mmCIF file of C-alpha atoms in Angstrom:
data_model
loop_
_atom_site.group_PDB
_atom_site.id
_atom_site.type_symbol
_atom_site.label_atom_id
_atom_site.label_comp_id
_atom_site.label_asym_id
_atom_site.label_seq_id
_atom_site.Cartn_x
_atom_site.Cartn_y
_atom_site.Cartn_z
ATOM 1 C CA UNK A 898 151.151 76.562 133.487
ATOM 2 C CA UNK A 899 149.819 75.587 130.065
ATOM 3 C CA UNK A 900 146.722 77.744 129.834
ATOM 4 C CA UNK A 901 145.611 81.331 129.439
ATOM 5 C CA UNK A 902 144.690 83.592 132.347
ATOM 6 C CA UNK A 903 140.907 83.579 132.694
ATOM 7 C CA UNK A 904 139.008 86.881 132.771
ATOM 8 C CA UNK A 905 135.506 87.649 133.969
ATOM 9 C CA UNK A 906 134.065 91.031 132.976
ATOM 10 C CA UNK A 907 131.663 93.329 134.792
ATOM 11 C CA UNK A 908 129.950 95.755 132.396
ATOM 12 C CA UNK A 909 130.965 96.273 128.789
ATOM 13 C CA UNK A 910 127.912 94.775 127.115
ATOM 14 C CA UNK A 911 126.067 95.815 123.966
ATOM 15 C CA UNK A 912 126.430 99.530 123.251
ATOM 16 C CA UNK A 913 129.322 100.043 125.673
ATOM 17 C CA UNK A 914 132.513 101.661 124.373
ATOM 18 C CA UNK A 915 135.222 100.922 126.913
ATOM 19 C CA UNK A 916 134.325 97.248 127.347
ATOM 20 C CA UNK A 917 135.299 96.525 123.759
ATOM 21 C CA UNK A 918 138.591 98.353 124.242
ATOM 22 C CA UNK A 919 139.417 96.180 127.261
ATOM 23 C CA UNK A 920 138.506 92.943 125.477
ATOM 24 C CA UNK A 921 140.653 93.808 122.453
ATOM 25 C CA UNK A 922 143.575 94.862 124.642
ATOM 26 C CA UNK A 923 143.371 91.775 126.829
ATOM 27 C CA UNK A 924 143.428 89.535 123.748
ATOM 28 C CA UNK A 925 146.356 91.138 121.905
ATOM 29 C CA UNK A 926 149.060 89.017 123.550
ATOM 30 C CA UNK A 927 146.971 85.835 123.679
ATOM 31 C CA UNK A 928 147.698 85.511 127.391
ATOM 32 C CA UNK A 929 144.112 86.169 128.548
ATOM 33 C CA UNK A 930 140.741 84.717 127.593
ATOM 34 C CA UNK A 931 137.250 85.954 128.451
ATOM 35 C CA UNK A 932 135.438 83.080 130.162
ATOM 36 C CA UNK A 933 132.470 84.723 131.857
ATOM 37 C CA UNK A 934 130.750 88.016 132.510
ATOM 38 C CA UNK A 935 127.977 90.089 133.993
ATOM 39 C CA UNK A 936 127.856 92.508 131.105
ATOM 40 C CA UNK A 937 124.939 94.682 132.173
ATOM 41 C CA UNK A 938 122.760 95.476 135.162
ATOM 42 C CA UNK A 939 119.941 94.299 132.886
ATOM 43 C CA UNK A 940 120.094 90.457 132.972
ATOM 44 C CA UNK A 941 118.599 90.092 129.492
ATOM 45 C CA UNK A 942 121.123 92.510 128.015
ATOM 46 C CA UNK A 943 123.875 90.619 129.789
ATOM 47 C CA UNK A 944 122.601 87.359 128.291
ATOM 48 C CA UNK A 945 122.503 88.809 124.775
ATOM 49 C CA UNK A 946 125.983 90.254 125.201
ATOM 50 C CA UNK A 947 127.222 86.831 126.257
ATOM 51 C CA UNK A 948 125.841 85.454 123.000
ATOM 52 C CA UNK A 949 127.745 88.156 121.112
ATOM 53 C CA UNK A 950 130.961 86.904 122.731
ATOM 54 C CA UNK A 951 130.098 83.187 122.192
ATOM 55 C CA UNK A 952 130.211 82.368 125.884
ATOM 56 C CA UNK A 953 128.396 79.365 127.372
ATOM 57 C CA UNK A 954 125.010 80.342 128.787
ATOM 58 C CA UNK A 955 125.941 79.145 132.260
ATOM 59 C CA UNK A 956 128.926 81.518 132.374
ATOM 60 C CA UNK A 957 126.847 84.625 131.617
ATOM 61 C CA UNK A 958 125.383 86.165 134.753
ATOM 62 C CA UNK A 959 122.644 88.625 135.623
ATOM 63 C CA UNK A 960 124.681 90.522 138.205
ATOM 64 C CA UNK A 961 128.269 90.872 139.332
ATOM 65 C CA UNK A 962 127.340 89.393 142.704
ATOM 66 C CA UNK A 963 126.050 86.245 141.012
ATOM 67 C CA UNK A 964 129.140 86.004 138.820
ATOM 68 C CA UNK A 965 131.690 86.354 141.606
ATOM 69 C CA UNK A 966 129.952 83.989 144.033
ATOM 70 C CA UNK A 967 129.164 81.305 141.443
ATOM 71 C CA UNK A 968 132.627 81.465 139.877
ATOM 72 C CA UNK A 969 134.110 80.949 143.332
ATOM 73 C CA UNK A 970 132.192 77.669 143.591
ATOM 74 C CA UNK A 971 133.752 76.292 140.402
ATOM 75 C CA UNK A 972 136.866 74.085 140.509
ATOM 76 C CA UNK A 973 140.211 75.868 140.374
ATOM 77 C CA UNK A 974 140.754 74.512 136.884
ATOM 78 C CA UNK A 975 137.625 76.236 135.555
ATOM 79 C CA UNK A 976 136.909 79.424 137.487
ATOM 80 C CA UNK A 977 138.016 82.878 136.389
ATOM 81 C CA UNK A 978 141.337 84.181 137.696
ATOM 82 C CA UNK A 979 140.439 87.864 137.766
ATOM 83 C CA UNK A 980 137.660 90.379 137.288
ATOM 84 C CA UNK A 981 137.820 93.241 134.779
ATOM 85 C CA UNK A 982 135.532 96.129 135.770
ATOM 86 C CA UNK A 983 134.461 98.391 132.893
ATOM 87 C CA UNK A 984 131.346 100.043 134.309
ATOM 88 C CA UNK A 985 130.573 103.732 134.977
ATOM 89 C CA UNK A 986 132.384 105.152 138.000
ATOM 90 C CA UNK A 987 129.666 104.514 140.577
ATOM 91 C CA UNK A 988 129.775 100.762 139.875
ATOM 92 C CA UNK A 989 133.523 100.273 140.372
ATOM 93 C CA UNK A 990 133.659 99.842 144.129
ATOM 94 C CA UNK A 991 131.048 97.116 144.628
ATOM 95 C CA UNK A 992 132.452 94.489 142.239
ATOM 96 C CA UNK A 993 136.065 95.336 143.118
ATOM 97 C CA UNK A 994 135.416 94.900 146.825
ATOM 98 C CA UNK A 995 133.465 91.658 146.379
ATOM 99 C CA UNK A 996 136.078 90.219 144.010
ATOM 100 C CA UNK A 997 138.914 90.909 146.439
ATOM 101 C CA UNK A 998 136.931 89.513 149.362
ATOM 102 C CA UNK A 999 136.416 86.287 147.409
ATOM 103 C CA UNK A 1000 139.998 85.798 146.276
ATOM 104 C CA UNK A 1001 139.967 87.233 142.756
ATOM 105 C CA UNK A 1002 142.534 89.622 141.313
ATOM 106 C CA UNK A 1003 141.139 92.838 139.775
ATOM 107 C CA UNK A 1004 141.630 95.085 136.762
ATOM 108 C CA UNK A 1005 139.564 98.261 137.040
ATOM 109 C CA UNK A 1006 138.981 101.130 134.685
ATOM 110 C CA UNK A 1007 139.793 104.565 136.088
ATOM 111 C CA UNK A 1008 138.904 106.394 138.263
ATOM 112 C CA UNK A 1009 139.204 103.590 140.776
ATOM 113 C CA UNK A 1010 136.036 104.429 142.720
ATOM 114 C CA UNK A 1011 133.265 106.984 143.179
ATOM 115 C CA UNK A 1012 134.785 108.508 146.331
ATOM 116 C CA UNK A 1013 137.988 108.756 148.345
ATOM 117 C CA UNK A 1014 136.508 106.721 151.205
ATOM 118 C CA UNK A 1015 135.755 103.831 148.828
ATOM 119 C CA UNK A 1016 139.282 104.016 147.399
ATOM 120 C CA UNK A 1017 140.788 103.787 150.880
ATOM 121 C CA UNK A 1018 138.766 100.642 151.564
ATOM 122 C CA UNK A 1019 140.100 99.013 148.390
ATOM 123 C CA UNK A 1020 143.688 99.968 149.264
ATOM 124 C CA UNK A 1021 143.273 98.270 152.644
ATOM 125 C CA UNK A 1022 141.676 95.197 151.051
ATOM 126 C CA UNK A 1023 144.514 94.789 148.550
ATOM 127 C CA UNK A 1024 147.017 95.001 151.405
ATOM 128 C CA UNK A 1025 145.081 92.488 153.508
ATOM 129 C CA UNK A 1026 144.533 89.945 150.729
ATOM 130 C CA UNK A 1027 147.808 90.353 148.848
ATOM 131 C CA UNK A 1028 145.862 90.153 145.584
ATOM 132 C CA UNK A 1029 146.960 91.957 142.420
ATOM 133 C CA UNK A 1030 145.095 95.105 141.420
ATOM 134 C CA UNK A 1031 145.700 97.005 138.165
ATOM 135 C CA UNK A 1032 144.167 100.351 137.246
ATOM 136 C CA UNK A 1033 143.935 101.123 133.542
ATOM 137 C CA UNK A 1034 145.588 104.510 133.278
ATOM 138 C CA UNK A 1035 146.450 103.350 129.789
ATOM 139 C CA UNK A 1036 148.783 106.207 128.839
ATOM 140 C CA UNK A 1037 151.399 104.837 131.237
ATOM 141 C CA UNK A 1038 151.618 101.839 128.885
ATOM 142 C CA UNK A 1039 153.023 103.814 125.936
ATOM 143 C CA UNK A 1040 156.665 102.975 125.145
ATOM 144 C CA UNK A 1041 157.828 106.584 124.867
ATOM 145 C CA UNK A 1042 156.121 107.503 128.131
ATOM 146 C CA UNK A 1043 158.209 104.784 129.746
ATOM 147 C CA UNK A 1044 161.273 106.170 127.961
ATOM 148 C CA UNK A 1045 160.524 109.615 129.391
ATOM 149 C CA UNK A 1046 160.087 108.184 132.880
ATOM 150 C CA UNK A 1047 163.428 106.386 132.613
ATOM 151 C CA UNK A 1048 165.208 109.513 131.412
ATOM 152 C CA UNK A 1049 163.913 111.539 134.345
ATOM 153 C CA UNK A 1050 164.766 108.790 136.839
ATOM 154 C CA UNK A 1051 168.327 108.442 135.522
ATOM 155 C CA UNK A 1052 168.990 112.180 135.620
ATOM 156 C CA UNK A 1053 169.078 112.802 131.865
ATOM 157 C CA UNK A 1054 167.373 116.210 132.276
ATOM 158 C CA UNK A 1055 168.580 116.996 135.788
ATOM 159 C CA UNK A 1056 166.346 117.899 138.696
ATOM 160 C CA UNK A 1057 162.770 118.583 137.530
ATOM 161 C CA UNK A 1058 161.764 122.229 137.775
ATOM 162 C CA UNK A 1059 158.513 122.563 135.835
ATOM 163 C CA UNK A 1060 155.735 120.371 134.410
ATOM 164 C CA UNK A 1061 152.984 121.454 132.008
ATOM 165 C CA UNK A 1062 150.353 118.840 131.213
ATOM 166 C CA UNK A 1063 147.138 119.351 129.288
ATOM 167 C CA UNK A 1064 144.216 117.285 128.066
ATOM 168 C CA UNK A 1065 141.800 119.250 125.873
ATOM 169 C CA UNK A 1066 138.780 117.638 124.225
ATOM 170 C CA UNK A 1067 135.828 119.243 122.472
ATOM 171 C CA UNK A 1068 133.141 116.574 122.469
ATOM 172 C CA UNK A 1069 131.052 118.142 125.275
ATOM 173 C CA UNK A 1070 131.064 121.695 123.903
ATOM 174 C CA UNK A 1071 127.292 121.381 123.532
ATOM 175 C CA UNK A 1072 124.744 119.811 125.857
ATOM 176 C CA UNK A 1073 125.158 116.354 124.389
ATOM 177 C CA UNK A 1074 123.773 114.796 127.575
ATOM 178 C CA UNK A 1075 120.276 115.854 126.450
ATOM 179 C CA UNK A 1076 120.568 113.597 123.401
ATOM 180 C CA UNK A 1077 120.698 109.799 123.411
ATOM 181 C CA UNK A 1078 124.508 109.870 123.798
ATOM 182 C CA UNK A 1079 125.159 107.207 126.444
ATOM 183 C CA UNK A 1080 128.690 108.335 127.347
ATOM 184 C CA UNK A 1081 127.681 111.964 127.806
ATOM 185 C CA UNK A 1082 124.653 110.979 129.863
ATOM 186 C CA UNK A 1083 126.535 109.352 132.718
ATOM 187 C CA UNK A 1084 129.780 111.328 132.579
ATOM 188 C CA UNK A 1085 128.069 114.615 133.482
ATOM 189 C CA UNK A 1086 125.795 113.048 136.124
ATOM 190 C CA UNK A 1087 127.151 113.549 139.677
ATOM 191 C CA UNK A 1088 125.270 110.454 140.846
ATOM 192 C CA UNK A 1089 127.231 108.280 138.408
ATOM 193 C CA UNK A 1090 130.460 110.144 137.706
ATOM 194 C CA UNK A 1091 131.237 111.543 141.151
ATOM 195 C CA UNK A 1092 132.309 115.022 142.175
ATOM 196 C CA UNK A 1093 134.435 115.690 139.085
ATOM 197 C CA UNK A 1094 133.309 116.020 135.495
ATOM 198 C CA UNK A 1095 136.161 116.696 133.076
ATOM 199 C CA UNK A 1096 138.402 116.690 136.138
ATOM 200 C CA UNK A 1097 137.510 113.109 137.073
ATOM 201 C CA UNK A 1098 137.312 111.854 133.506
ATOM 202 C CA UNK A 1099 140.443 113.223 131.832
ATOM 203 C CA UNK A 1100 142.054 115.433 134.484
ATOM 204 C CA UNK A 1101 143.031 112.319 136.415
ATOM 205 C CA UNK A 1102 144.860 111.032 133.322
ATOM 206 C CA UNK A 1103 146.887 114.261 133.234
ATOM 207 C CA UNK A 1104 147.608 114.068 136.969
ATOM 208 C CA UNK A 1105 148.649 110.431 136.740
ATOM 209 C CA UNK A 1106 150.883 111.036 133.714
ATOM 210 C CA UNK A 1107 152.674 113.940 135.413
ATOM 211 C CA UNK A 1108 153.379 111.920 138.547
ATOM 212 C CA UNK A 1109 154.295 108.772 136.597
ATOM 213 C CA UNK A 1110 156.902 110.374 134.355
ATOM 214 C CA UNK A 1111 158.457 112.703 136.927
ATOM 215 C CA UNK A 1112 158.305 110.286 139.862
ATOM 216 C CA UNK A 1113 157.175 113.287 141.940
ATOM 217 C CA UNK A 1114 153.948 113.532 143.919
ATOM 218 C CA UNK A 1115 151.711 116.572 143.636
ATOM 219 C CA UNK A 1116 151.613 118.188 147.081
ATOM 220 C CA UNK A 1117 149.380 121.263 146.635
ATOM 221 C CA UNK A 1118 146.820 122.587 144.152
ATOM 222 C CA UNK A 1119 145.296 125.941 143.270
ATOM 223 C CA UNK A 1120 142.285 125.251 141.072
ATOM 224 C CA UNK A 1121 139.636 126.978 138.981
ATOM 225 C CA UNK A 1122 136.853 124.678 137.723
ATOM 226 C CA UNK A 1123 134.084 125.863 135.411
ATOM 227 C CA UNK A 1124 130.887 124.491 133.905
ATOM 228 C CA UNK A 1125 130.658 126.496 130.698
ATOM 229 C CA UNK A 1126 127.625 124.694 129.266
ATOM 230 C CA UNK A 1127 124.555 126.168 130.927
ATOM 231 C CA UNK A 1128 122.788 123.803 133.290
ATOM 232 C CA UNK A 1129 125.619 121.270 133.399
ATOM 233 C CA UNK A 1130 126.074 119.969 136.951
ATOM 234 C CA UNK A 1131 129.767 119.049 136.753
ATOM 235 C CA UNK A 1132 132.842 120.903 135.526
ATOM 236 C CA UNK A 1133 133.673 120.775 131.837
ATOM 237 C CA UNK A 1134 136.868 122.848 132.116
ATOM 238 C CA UNK A 1135 139.685 122.968 134.691
ATOM 239 C CA UNK A 1136 142.779 125.120 135.179
ATOM 240 C CA UNK A 1137 145.123 124.147 138.013
ATOM 241 C CA UNK A 1138 148.457 125.305 139.400
ATOM 242 C CA UNK A 1139 150.526 122.521 140.935
ATOM 243 C CA UNK A 1140 153.272 122.246 143.502
ATOM 244 C CA UNK A 1141 155.230 118.991 143.453
ATOM 245 C CA UNK A 1142 157.783 117.309 145.659
ATOM 246 C CA UNK A 1143 161.287 118.729 145.526
ATOM 247 C CA UNK A 1144 160.132 122.261 144.736
ATOM 248 C CA UNK A 1145 158.943 121.633 141.167
ATOM 249 C CA UNK A 1146 156.014 123.690 139.890
ATOM 250 C CA UNK A 1147 153.362 122.725 137.400
ATOM 251 C CA UNK A 1148 150.317 123.682 135.361
ATOM 252 C CA UNK A 1149 147.512 121.260 134.518
ATOM 253 C CA UNK A 1150 144.553 122.094 132.367
ATOM 254 C CA UNK A 1151 141.873 119.866 130.971
ATOM 255 C CA UNK A 1152 138.735 120.701 129.059
ATOM 256 C CA UNK A 1153 135.869 118.999 127.280
ATOM 257 C CA UNK A 1154 134.554 122.209 125.702
ATOM 258 C CA UNK A 1155 137.713 122.993 123.673
ATOM 259 C CA UNK A 1156 135.955 123.050 120.301
ATOM 260 C CA UNK A 1157 137.731 121.054 117.605
ATOM 261 C CA UNK A 1158 140.070 119.197 119.944
ATOM 262 C CA UNK A 1159 140.133 115.392 119.880
ATOM 263 C CA UNK A 1160 142.280 113.718 122.573
ATOM 264 C CA UNK A 1161 145.194 116.137 122.756
ATOM 265 C CA UNK A 1162 146.912 114.870 125.893
ATOM 266 C CA UNK A 1163 150.355 116.513 125.965
ATOM 267 C CA UNK A 1164 153.081 116.857 128.568
ATOM 268 C CA UNK A 1165 156.239 118.972 128.781
ATOM 269 C CA UNK A 1166 158.827 118.614 131.531
ATOM 270 C CA UNK A 1167 161.818 120.855 132.131
ATOM 271 C CA UNK A 1168 164.748 119.988 134.370
ATOM 272 C CA UNK A 1169 167.970 121.801 135.209
ATOM 273 C CA UNK A 1170 169.779 120.466 132.150
ATOM 274 C CA UNK A 1171 167.132 119.489 129.617
ATOM 275 C CA UNK A 1172 163.504 119.020 128.720
ATOM 276 C CA UNK A 1173 161.075 116.389 127.435
ATOM 277 C CA UNK A 1174 157.895 116.702 125.388
ATOM 278 C CA UNK A 1175 155.353 114.016 124.444
ATOM 279 C CA UNK A 1176 152.057 114.209 122.551
ATOM 280 C CA UNK A 1177 149.505 111.409 122.772
ATOM 281 C CA UNK A 1178 148.310 111.996 119.208
ATOM 282 C CA UNK A 1179 151.863 111.383 117.877
ATOM 283 C CA UNK A 1180 152.818 108.767 120.463
ATOM 284 C CA UNK A 1181 155.867 107.230 118.766
ATOM 285 C CA UNK A 1182 157.926 110.402 119.282
ATOM 286 C CA UNK A 1183 159.577 111.791 122.401
ATOM 287 C CA UNK A 1184 161.184 115.217 121.973
ATOM 288 C CA UNK A 1185 164.343 115.782 124.023
ATOM 289 C CA UNK A 1186 165.564 119.347 124.499
ATOM 290 C CA UNK A 1187 168.895 120.710 125.704
ATOM 291 C CA UNK A 1188 170.533 124.039 126.572
ATOM 292 C CA UNK A 1189 172.366 124.313 123.267
ATOM 293 C CA UNK A 1190 171.790 122.583 119.968
ATOM 294 C CA UNK A 1191 168.670 121.286 118.271
ATOM 295 C CA UNK A 1192 166.000 119.175 119.883
ATOM 296 C CA UNK A 1193 166.338 115.424 119.400
ATOM 297 C CA UNK A 1194 163.398 113.284 118.358
ATOM 298 C CA UNK A 1195 163.522 109.792 119.844
ATOM 299 C CA UNK A 1196 161.353 107.267 118.031
ATOM 300 C CA UNK A 1197 159.807 104.018 119.157
ATOM 301 C CA UNK A 1198 161.913 101.076 118.003
ATOM 302 C CA UNK A 1199 164.811 103.215 116.741
ATOM 303 C CA UNK A 1200 168.257 103.511 118.312
ATOM 304 C CA UNK A 1201 169.214 102.976 121.913
ATOM 305 C CA UNK A 1202 166.193 103.270 124.173
ATOM 306 C CA UNK A 1203 165.638 102.168 127.752
ATOM 307 C CA UNK A 1204 164.838 98.580 128.611
ATOM 308 C CA UNK A 1205 161.419 99.737 129.819
ATOM 309 C CA UNK A 1206 160.606 101.329 126.464
ATOM 310 C CA UNK A 1207 161.918 98.356 124.484
ATOM 311 C CA UNK A 1208 159.818 95.947 126.546
ATOM 312 C CA UNK A 1209 156.617 97.744 125.587
ATOM 313 C CA UNK A 1210 156.658 98.348 121.831
ATOM 314 C CA UNK A 1211 155.201 95.706 119.557
ATOM 315 C CA UNK A 1212 155.551 96.608 115.884
ATOM 316 C CA UNK A 1213 158.418 97.650 113.562
ATOM 317 C CA UNK A 1214 159.548 101.270 113.664
ATOM 318 C CA UNK A 1215 157.293 103.689 111.830
ATOM 319 C CA UNK A 1216 154.056 101.846 112.553
ATOM 320 C CA UNK A 1217 151.911 103.913 114.924
ATOM 321 C CA UNK A 1218 150.882 102.244 118.134
ATOM 322 C CA UNK A 1219 149.166 103.764 121.101
ATOM 323 C CA UNK A 1220 145.721 103.587 122.638
ATOM 324 C CA UNK A 1221 144.903 99.890 122.335
ATOM 325 C CA UNK A 1222 148.522 98.845 122.801
ATOM 326 C CA UNK A 1223 148.767 101.001 125.936
ATOM 327 C CA UNK A 1224 145.858 99.116 127.439
ATOM 328 C CA UNK A 1225 147.367 95.856 126.174
ATOM 329 C CA UNK A 1226 150.670 96.555 127.932
ATOM 330 C CA UNK A 1227 148.846 96.955 131.230
ATOM 331 C CA UNK A 1228 146.913 93.715 130.665
ATOM 332 C CA UNK A 1229 150.067 91.859 129.556
ATOM 333 C CA UNK A 1230 152.015 93.020 132.604
ATOM 334 C CA UNK A 1231 149.122 92.254 134.929
ATOM 335 C CA UNK A 1232 148.703 88.772 133.407
ATOM 336 C CA UNK A 1233 152.440 88.116 133.812
ATOM 337 C CA UNK A 1234 152.173 88.894 137.518
ATOM 338 C CA UNK A 1235 149.061 86.740 137.941
ATOM 339 C CA UNK A 1236 150.723 83.861 136.082
ATOM 340 C CA UNK A 1237 153.827 84.140 138.260
ATOM 341 C CA UNK A 1238 151.632 84.106 141.350
ATOM 342 C CA UNK A 1239 149.826 80.958 140.168
ATOM 343 C CA UNK A 1240 153.106 79.236 139.258
ATOM 344 C CA UNK A 1241 154.970 80.340 142.381
ATOM 345 C CA UNK A 1242 157.635 82.100 140.306
ATOM 346 C CA UNK A 1243 158.980 85.655 140.006
ATOM 347 C CA UNK A 1244 157.585 87.831 137.181
ATOM 348 C CA UNK A 1245 159.821 89.656 134.730
ATOM 349 C CA UNK A 1246 160.653 92.963 136.509
ATOM 350 C CA UNK A 1247 159.869 94.850 133.295
ATOM 351 C CA UNK A 1248 156.336 93.449 133.453
ATOM 352 C CA UNK A 1249 155.556 94.587 136.992
ATOM 353 C CA UNK A 1250 155.022 98.207 135.933
ATOM 354 C CA UNK A 1251 151.325 99.096 135.857
ATOM 355 C CA UNK A 1252 149.117 101.548 137.773
ATOM 356 C CA UNK A 1253 148.022 100.259 141.167
ATOM 357 C CA UNK A 1254 145.171 100.744 143.592
ATOM 358 C CA UNK A 1255 147.381 103.285 145.404
ATOM 359 C CA UNK A 1256 147.591 105.292 142.179
ATOM 360 C CA UNK A 1257 143.810 105.150 142.077
ATOM 361 C CA UNK A 1258 143.600 106.539 145.609
ATOM 362 C CA UNK A 1259 145.955 109.373 144.672
ATOM 363 C CA UNK A 1260 143.733 110.211 141.706
ATOM 364 C CA UNK A 1261 140.624 110.335 143.886
ATOM 365 C CA UNK A 1262 142.342 112.528 146.475
ATOM 366 C CA UNK A 1263 143.514 114.811 143.667
ATOM 367 C CA UNK A 1264 139.969 115.256 142.326
ATOM 368 C CA UNK A 1265 138.562 115.827 145.814
ATOM 369 C CA UNK A 1266 141.143 118.489 146.696
ATOM 370 C CA UNK A 1267 140.855 120.232 143.318
ATOM 371 C CA UNK A 1268 137.078 120.499 143.718
ATOM 372 C CA UNK A 1269 137.477 121.614 147.330
ATOM 373 C CA UNK A 1270 139.998 124.298 146.393
ATOM 374 C CA UNK A 1271 137.939 125.592 143.476
ATOM 375 C CA UNK A 1272 134.851 125.976 145.659
ATOM 376 C CA UNK A 1273 136.703 127.515 148.601
ATOM 377 C CA UNK A 1274 138.571 130.727 149.255
ATOM 378 C CA UNK A 1275 142.024 129.326 150.076
ATOM 379 C CA UNK A 1276 144.739 129.928 147.521
ATOM 380 C CA UNK A 1277 146.415 126.537 148.003
ATOM 381 C CA UNK A 1278 145.051 123.204 149.238
ATOM 382 C CA UNK A 1279 147.345 120.400 150.359
ATOM 383 C CA UNK A 1280 146.956 116.856 149.121
#
């Protein structure tokens, strides 16, 4: 197939942060091109955003419903192949559902939906249609995260005993939602963000990373959520004890009131024979620990790494790569699977690894049960 995979975007217009991230990431490998979009719920803003991206006027739409239904009417050689959804949480379900119902593959920013019930509907739709659905938990795209996952799966640290994962930020330490800060405004609004504040925004990244690397599902939670900023309607700090499959125990904490912190997502995993440690802010390094002797620092692009890690780094050793490249790896892998589907071939197995709609459902269930446990009197709540 001698063409790029065609992307239509919902959201991500002028003034939006995450839309630009998705467009950059999708373009890195030159496998995907943006061909249309409904970039705002305001038709005029969508039109102006389309001009920013040099799209034809007739491929810029006033609503996602118009985009999906009109694109479906176009010939196969012109219409978009998939929809990328980069809206606030409460506008994930509608376009995802309509896209799947009309035969389009989907990439969706996390969390997958506003509620667990919506997520279950999307899981069923993906199963019924057989379409490809990718969720952009971008940290799973980092090469050394994939190296860590491979080391756990191949028994390099023995049976997992303990996991500690944290994601502290400080950007909501004050009531920024009362300013003109667009991101703060919707992320602390239960009508737009859902039942979880910091928990739904960054806590789900920590949950997903812990399950992705260990290959173990979280089975029970004991949670303490707090809104430290007076008058804030959603949690801005969370402290959670975890029980995982196989008897492993864990601790997860996330915060958006940790003054001075940037995006300090970190994870430590200890097994019977060794340990692993990874820090998002120094993403090229994976620290490997053992019973005796010094810790070993594995580096992206250096020495013998797993096939999964080697398939996902892009630049020579010593050049930092992370956030954008993590997103790009998800888009590249997703595009490879879509291309294989269109060509009737089998995708490279190393390119089939990206978060799915089922991972999105697990994230929504996790948030729901954490909130339920924190509000209730039970010590442990099952997932």
